Amino acid sequence: MSAEAHPPATLEGWFALHQVVRLIPGTGAASRDVSRALSVGVAEIGDRAAAGWSAVAALTTAPGDFLLAHFRASFDELAAVRAELSEAEAFAGVEEVFSMVSVAEAGLYHITAELARAAAARGGTVGDAAYLAELESRREAERSSEHVQRRLFPQLPPDMPYVCFYPMSKRRDPGQNWYELTLDERSRLMRSHGETGRKYAGRIQQVITGGIGFSEWEWGVTLFAKDPLDFKKLVTDMRFDEVSAKYAEFGPFFVGKLYGLATA
Ligand code: 76R
């Protein structure tokens, strides 16, 4: 791994499971009954979580009828949630058409890039003892900040009932490969991304979950809004923001409205 292109340090929080399910055609399951059963079943599961929450949204377009999102403290708890739900009566009339496991993540681009520059300036290297000691203390400071806590342990915003979920990856084409950029360059691009996003403060809440190693997609993007039109506006602005314009690859979009929620 070259010193230039090393990954950013990350902090991780709750694990996430996103499930898109649809009514099984021909089973005669009335959508109203299934949605009631699903919200009750998911609420019960959410209520039993020691930490985290589960929520259900009614999706507005095919191929799914419902989006289920579960946040839990451990990978094992998510597996248990999925297993339990698949057996539950609430699931009798539905089948999963998409699912993704990921973990709430904060990428420390700025700090990692700064420490790499400091290591080079003192004639050291990324990953040497001085680098690791400084990284550890910076990570701890970040982890305890309220801002990062909100990213790692995201809460459902009570006044934002609309939800938009999509998986995405960063491009790895010859000559246009995110993973070959220097960390300084990725840090610069992510700063600009954050500035674009912050124009939507108070209107959109984003939850970024990392899927590398868990999923064919690298990130899950879960957006909550008061007004669904803000999804279109923000995602359009992001398309023109340099990092998305050059490096973003998108999966399917799932959009709808939350109607059942359970927090622990
Ligand atoms: O300042 C900060 O702490 C947060 C800055 C920030 C990071 C690090 C941020 C801000 N995002 C970050 C990371 Mn985001 N985000 C997306 C999408 O549709 C698209 O083009 C992309 C999908 C949207 C709409 C969005 C919105 N963000 C990430 C990452 C991880 C990348 C990595 O680590 O390499 C992805 C994949 C991603 C994608 N982003 C914001 C927003 C919004 C609204 C903000 C500002 C609000 C906030 O600070 O929470």
PDB file of N, CA and C in Angstrom, residues 68-126:
ATOM      1  N   LEU A  68     -37.637  -2.004   5.377  1.00  0.00           N
ATOM      2  CA  LEU A  68     -37.427  -2.190   6.815  1.00  0.00           C
ATOM      3  C   LEU A  68     -35.984  -1.797   7.116  1.00  0.00           C
ATOM      4  N   ALA A  69     -35.780  -0.983   8.130  1.00  0.00           N
ATOM      5  CA  ALA A  69     -34.411  -0.612   8.515  1.00  0.00           C
ATOM      6  C   ALA A  69     -34.230  -0.976   9.978  1.00  0.00           C
ATOM      7  N   HIS A  70     -33.143  -1.682  10.262  1.00  0.00           N
ATOM      8  CA  HIS A  70     -32.856  -2.088  11.637  1.00  0.00           C
ATOM      9  C   HIS A  70     -31.444  -1.633  12.001  1.00  0.00           C
ATOM     10  N   PHE A  71     -31.301  -0.965  13.109  1.00  0.00           N
ATOM     11  CA  PHE A  71     -29.978  -0.595  13.623  1.00  0.00           C
ATOM     12  C   PHE A  71     -29.786  -1.281  14.973  1.00  0.00           C
ATOM     13  N   ARG A  72     -28.651  -1.978  15.115  1.00  0.00           N
ATOM     14  CA  ARG A  72     -28.380  -2.720  16.346  1.00  0.00           C
ATOM     15  C   ARG A  72     -26.899  -2.614  16.709  1.00  0.00           C
ATOM     16  N   ALA A  73     -26.610  -2.924  17.997  1.00  0.00           N
ATOM     17  CA  ALA A  73     -25.240  -2.795  18.484  1.00  0.00           C
ATOM     18  C   ALA A  73     -24.291  -3.835  17.904  1.00  0.00           C
ATOM     19  N   SER A  74     -24.804  -4.973  17.451  1.00  0.00           N
ATOM     20  CA  SER A  74     -23.886  -6.004  16.949  1.00  0.00           C
ATOM     21  C   SER A  74     -24.429  -6.673  15.693  1.00  0.00           C
ATOM     22  N   PHE A  75     -23.505  -7.240  14.971  1.00  0.00           N
ATOM     23  CA  PHE A  75     -23.799  -8.023  13.769  1.00  0.00           C
ATOM     24  C   PHE A  75     -24.726  -9.193  14.118  1.00  0.00           C
ATOM     25  N   ASP A  76     -24.416  -9.873  15.238  1.00  0.00           N
ATOM     26  CA  ASP A  76     -25.216 -11.033  15.645  1.00  0.00           C
ATOM     27  C   ASP A  76     -26.671 -10.661  15.919  1.00  0.00           C
ATOM     28  N   GLU A  77     -26.867  -9.483  16.504  1.00  0.00           N
ATOM     29  CA  GLU A  77     -28.252  -9.068  16.773  1.00  0.00           C
ATOM     30  C   GLU A  77     -29.031  -8.873  15.481  1.00  0.00           C
ATOM     31  N   LEU A  78     -28.345  -8.358  14.457  1.00  0.00           N
ATOM     32  CA  LEU A  78     -29.024  -8.180  13.164  1.00  0.00           C
ATOM     33  C   LEU A  78     -29.417  -9.519  12.573  1.00  0.00           C
ATOM     34  N   ALA A  79     -28.491 -10.486  12.676  1.00  0.00           N
ATOM     35  CA  ALA A  79     -28.788 -11.823  12.147  1.00  0.00           C
ATOM     36  C   ALA A  79     -30.009 -12.386  12.863  1.00  0.00           C
ATOM     37  N   ALA A  80     -30.077 -12.158  14.174  1.00  0.00           N
ATOM     38  CA  ALA A  80     -31.216 -12.665  14.952  1.00  0.00           C
ATOM     39  C   ALA A  80     -32.506 -11.965  14.530  1.00  0.00           C
ATOM     40  N   VAL A  81     -32.434 -10.665  14.281  1.00  0.00           N
ATOM     41  CA  VAL A  81     -33.615  -9.910  13.850  1.00  0.00           C
ATOM     42  C   VAL A  81     -34.129 -10.481  12.537  1.00  0.00           C
ATOM     43  N   ARG A  82     -33.218 -10.722  11.608  1.00  0.00           N
ATOM     44  CA  ARG A  82     -33.627 -11.214  10.286  1.00  0.00           C
ATOM     45  C   ARG A  82     -34.251 -12.610  10.391  1.00  0.00           C
ATOM     46  N   ALA A  83     -33.596 -13.460  11.208  1.00  0.00           N
ATOM     47  CA  ALA A  83     -34.105 -14.826  11.356  1.00  0.00           C
ATOM     48  C   ALA A  83     -35.488 -14.800  12.000  1.00  0.00           C
ATOM     49  N   GLU A  84     -35.633 -13.984  13.034  1.00  0.00           N
ATOM     50  CA  GLU A  84     -36.907 -13.939  13.748  1.00  0.00           C
ATOM     51  C   GLU A  84     -38.022 -13.400  12.845  1.00  0.00           C
ATOM     52  N   LEU A  85     -37.691 -12.344  12.120  1.00  0.00           N
ATOM     53  CA  LEU A  85     -38.711 -11.752  11.244  1.00  0.00           C
ATOM     54  C   LEU A  85     -39.155 -12.716  10.154  1.00  0.00           C
ATOM     55  N   SER A  86     -38.197 -13.485   9.624  1.00  0.00           N
ATOM     56  CA  SER A  86     -38.566 -14.365   8.511  1.00  0.00           C
ATOM     57  C   SER A  86     -39.529 -15.457   8.976  1.00  0.00           C
ATOM     58  N   GLU A  87     -39.515 -15.732  10.281  1.00  0.00           N
ATOM     59  CA  GLU A  87     -40.440 -16.732  10.848  1.00  0.00           C
ATOM     60  C   GLU A  87     -41.759 -16.109  11.294  1.00  0.00           C
ATOM     61  N   ALA A  88     -41.749 -14.779  11.442  1.00  0.00           N
ATOM     62  CA  ALA A  88     -42.898 -14.116  12.061  1.00  0.00           C
ATOM     63  C   ALA A  88     -44.110 -14.119  11.141  1.00  0.00           C
ATOM     64  N   GLU A  89     -45.267 -14.069  11.779  1.00  0.00           N
ATOM     65  CA  GLU A  89     -46.521 -14.049  11.037  1.00  0.00           C
ATOM     66  C   GLU A  89     -46.570 -12.839  10.104  1.00  0.00           C
ATOM     67  N   ALA A  90     -45.963 -11.756  10.570  1.00  0.00           N
ATOM     68  CA  ALA A  90     -45.954 -10.520   9.794  1.00  0.00           C
ATOM     69  C   ALA A  90     -45.298 -10.718   8.427  1.00  0.00           C
ATOM     70  N   PHE A  91     -44.456 -11.738   8.333  1.00  0.00           N
ATOM     71  CA  PHE A  91     -43.716 -11.968   7.098  1.00  0.00           C
ATOM     72  C   PHE A  91     -44.402 -12.975   6.189  1.00  0.00           C
ATOM     73  N   ALA A  92     -45.534 -13.512   6.644  1.00  0.00           N
ATOM     74  CA  ALA A  92     -46.158 -14.597   5.890  1.00  0.00           C
ATOM     75  C   ALA A  92     -46.505 -14.197   4.461  1.00  0.00           C
ATOM     76  N   GLY A  93     -46.933 -12.934   4.269  1.00  0.00           N
ATOM     77  CA  GLY A  93     -47.376 -12.539   2.939  1.00  0.00           C
ATOM     78  C   GLY A  93     -46.340 -11.802   2.106  1.00  0.00           C
ATOM     79  N   VAL A  94     -45.093 -11.745   2.599  1.00  0.00           N
ATOM     80  CA  VAL A  94     -44.088 -10.949   1.868  1.00  0.00           C
ATOM     81  C   VAL A  94     -42.820 -11.748   1.592  1.00  0.00           C
ATOM     82  N   GLU A  95     -42.048 -11.252   0.634  1.00  0.00           N
ATOM     83  CA  GLU A  95     -40.734 -11.850   0.372  1.00  0.00           C
ATOM     84  C   GLU A  95     -39.719 -10.727   0.187  1.00  0.00           C
ATOM     85  N   GLU A  96     -38.466 -11.047   0.534  1.00  0.00           N
ATOM     86  CA  GLU A  96     -37.406 -10.043   0.458  1.00  0.00           C
ATOM     87  C   GLU A  96     -36.944  -9.922  -1.001  1.00  0.00           C
ATOM     88  N   VAL A  97     -36.816  -8.700  -1.484  1.00  0.00           N
ATOM     89  CA  VAL A  97     -36.298  -8.542  -2.851  1.00  0.00           C
ATOM     90  C   VAL A  97     -34.926  -7.869  -2.875  1.00  0.00           C
ATOM     91  N   PHE A  98     -34.535  -7.258  -1.765  1.00  0.00           N
ATOM     92  CA  PHE A  98     -33.201  -6.645  -1.680  1.00  0.00           C
ATOM     93  C   PHE A  98     -32.864  -6.552  -0.202  1.00  0.00           C
ATOM     94  N   SER A  99     -31.594  -6.817   0.150  1.00  0.00           N
ATOM     95  CA  SER A  99     -31.195  -6.544   1.521  1.00  0.00           C
ATOM     96  C   SER A  99     -29.718  -6.204   1.560  1.00  0.00           C
ATOM     97  N   MET A 100     -29.345  -5.482   2.581  1.00  0.00           N
ATOM     98  CA  MET A 100     -27.957  -5.033   2.695  1.00  0.00           C
ATOM     99  C   MET A 100     -27.591  -4.900   4.164  1.00  0.00           C
ATOM    100  N   VAL A 101     -26.431  -5.454   4.498  1.00  0.00           N
ATOM    101  CA  VAL A 101     -25.867  -5.274   5.843  1.00  0.00           C
ATOM    102  C   VAL A 101     -24.740  -4.266   5.733  1.00  0.00           C
ATOM    103  N   SER A 102     -24.672  -3.362   6.695  1.00  0.00           N
ATOM    104  CA  SER A 102     -23.597  -2.367   6.692  1.00  0.00           C
ATOM    105  C   SER A 102     -23.435  -1.871   8.125  1.00  0.00           C
ATOM    106  N   VAL A 103     -22.552  -0.922   8.332  1.00  0.00           N
ATOM    107  CA  VAL A 103     -22.330  -0.436   9.695  1.00  0.00           C
ATOM    108  C   VAL A 103     -22.167   1.087   9.650  1.00  0.00           C
ATOM    109  N   ALA A 104     -22.831   1.758  10.590  1.00  0.00           N
ATOM    110  CA  ALA A 104     -22.749   3.225  10.623  1.00  0.00           C
ATOM    111  C   ALA A 104     -21.288   3.623  10.764  1.00  0.00           C
ATOM    112  N   GLU A 105     -20.894   4.580   9.943  1.00  0.00           N
ATOM    113  CA  GLU A 105     -19.462   4.835   9.795  1.00  0.00           C
ATOM    114  C   GLU A 105     -19.183   6.333   9.686  1.00  0.00           C
ATOM    115  N   ALA A 106     -18.080   6.755  10.292  1.00  0.00           N
ATOM    116  CA  ALA A 106     -17.577   8.113  10.056  1.00  0.00           C
ATOM    117  C   ALA A 106     -16.159   7.966   9.526  1.00  0.00           C
ATOM    118  N   GLY A 107     -15.933   8.424   8.317  1.00  0.00           N
ATOM    119  CA  GLY A 107     -14.589   8.361   7.715  1.00  0.00           C
ATOM    120  C   GLY A 107     -13.789   9.585   8.160  1.00  0.00           C
ATOM    121  N   LEU A 108     -12.612   9.325   8.721  1.00  0.00           N
ATOM    122  CA  LEU A 108     -11.808  10.438   9.252  1.00  0.00           C
ATOM    123  C   LEU A 108     -10.779  10.881   8.200  1.00  0.00           C
ATOM    124  N   TYR A 109     -11.289  11.344   7.064  1.00  0.00           N
ATOM    125  CA  TYR A 109     -10.391  11.727   5.960  1.00  0.00           C
ATOM    126  C   TYR A 109      -9.424  12.819   6.375  1.00  0.00           C
ATOM    127  N   HIS A 110      -9.990  13.879   6.963  1.00  0.00           N
ATOM    128  CA  HIS A 110      -9.194  15.064   7.254  1.00  0.00           C
ATOM    129  C   HIS A 110      -8.054  14.732   8.232  1.00  0.00           C
ATOM    130  N   ILE A 111      -8.411  14.013   9.307  1.00  0.00           N
ATOM    131  CA  ILE A 111      -7.403  13.678  10.329  1.00  0.00           C
ATOM    132  C   ILE A 111      -6.349  12.736   9.756  1.00  0.00           C
ATOM    133  N   THR A 112      -6.773  11.728   9.017  1.00  0.00           N
ATOM    134  CA  THR A 112      -5.816  10.760   8.473  1.00  0.00           C
ATOM    135  C   THR A 112      -4.852  11.463   7.516  1.00  0.00           C
ATOM    136  N   ALA A 113      -5.392  12.369   6.681  1.00  0.00           N
ATOM    137  CA  ALA A 113      -4.531  13.083   5.725  1.00  0.00           C
ATOM    138  C   ALA A 113      -3.535  13.981   6.472  1.00  0.00           C
ATOM    139  N   GLU A 114      -4.029  14.626   7.535  1.00  0.00           N
ATOM    140  CA  GLU A 114      -3.158  15.517   8.316  1.00  0.00           C
ATOM    141  C   GLU A 114      -2.027  14.720   8.981  1.00  0.00           C
ATOM    142  N   LEU A 115      -2.363  13.573   9.561  1.00  0.00           N
ATOM    143  CA  LEU A 115      -1.338  12.756  10.233  1.00  0.00           C
ATOM    144  C   LEU A 115      -0.334  12.177   9.234  1.00  0.00           C
ATOM    145  N   ALA A 116      -0.806  11.869   8.023  1.00  0.00           N
ATOM    146  CA  ALA A 116       0.111  11.348   6.995  1.00  0.00           C
ATOM    147  C   ALA A 116       1.110  12.432   6.594  1.00  0.00           C
ATOM    148  N   ARG A 117       0.600  13.668   6.479  1.00  0.00           N
ATOM    149  CA  ARG A 117       1.518  14.782   6.126  1.00  0.00           C
ATOM    150  C   ARG A 117       2.508  15.013   7.250  1.00  0.00           C
ATOM    151  N   ALA A 118       2.043  14.938   8.518  1.00  0.00           N
ATOM    152  CA  ALA A 118       2.941  15.157   9.664  1.00  0.00           C
ATOM    153  C   ALA A 118       4.005  14.067   9.712  1.00  0.00           C
ATOM    154  N   ALA A 119       3.606  12.818   9.406  1.00  0.00           N
ATOM    155  CA  ALA A 119       4.572  11.700   9.418  1.00  0.00           C
ATOM    156  C   ALA A 119       5.653  11.942   8.371  1.00  0.00           C
ATOM    157  N   ALA A 120       5.229  12.367   7.179  1.00  0.00           N
ATOM    158  CA  ALA A 120       6.210  12.618   6.111  1.00  0.00           C
ATOM    159  C   ALA A 120       7.150  13.750   6.518  1.00  0.00           C
ATOM    160  N   ALA A 121       6.605  14.790   7.171  1.00  0.00           N
ATOM    161  CA  ALA A 121       7.421  15.950   7.549  1.00  0.00           C
ATOM    162  C   ALA A 121       8.489  15.583   8.575  1.00  0.00           C
ATOM    163  N   ARG A 122       8.179  14.594   9.449  1.00  0.00           N
ATOM    164  CA  ARG A 122       9.200  14.225  10.447  1.00  0.00           C
ATOM    165  C   ARG A 122      10.044  13.038   9.977  1.00  0.00           C
ATOM    166  N   GLY A 123       9.893  12.661   8.724  1.00  0.00           N
ATOM    167  CA  GLY A 123      10.693  11.562   8.180  1.00  0.00           C
ATOM    168  C   GLY A 123      10.187  10.186   8.593  1.00  0.00           C
ATOM    169  N   GLY A 124       8.971  10.142   9.139  1.00  0.00           N
ATOM    170  CA  GLY A 124       8.383   8.854   9.528  1.00  0.00           C
ATOM    171  C   GLY A 124       7.488   8.322   8.423  1.00  0.00           C
ATOM    172  N   THR A 125       6.682   7.320   8.781  1.00  0.00           N
ATOM    173  CA  THR A 125       5.775   6.751   7.780  1.00  0.00           C
ATOM    174  C   THR A 125       4.386   6.559   8.384  1.00  0.00           C
ATOM    175  N   VAL A 126       3.420   6.459   7.498  1.00  0.00           N
ATOM    176  CA  VAL A 126       2.059   6.152   7.914  1.00  0.00           C
ATOM    177  C   VAL A 126       2.078   4.788   8.607  1.00  0.00           C
TER     178      VAL A 126
END
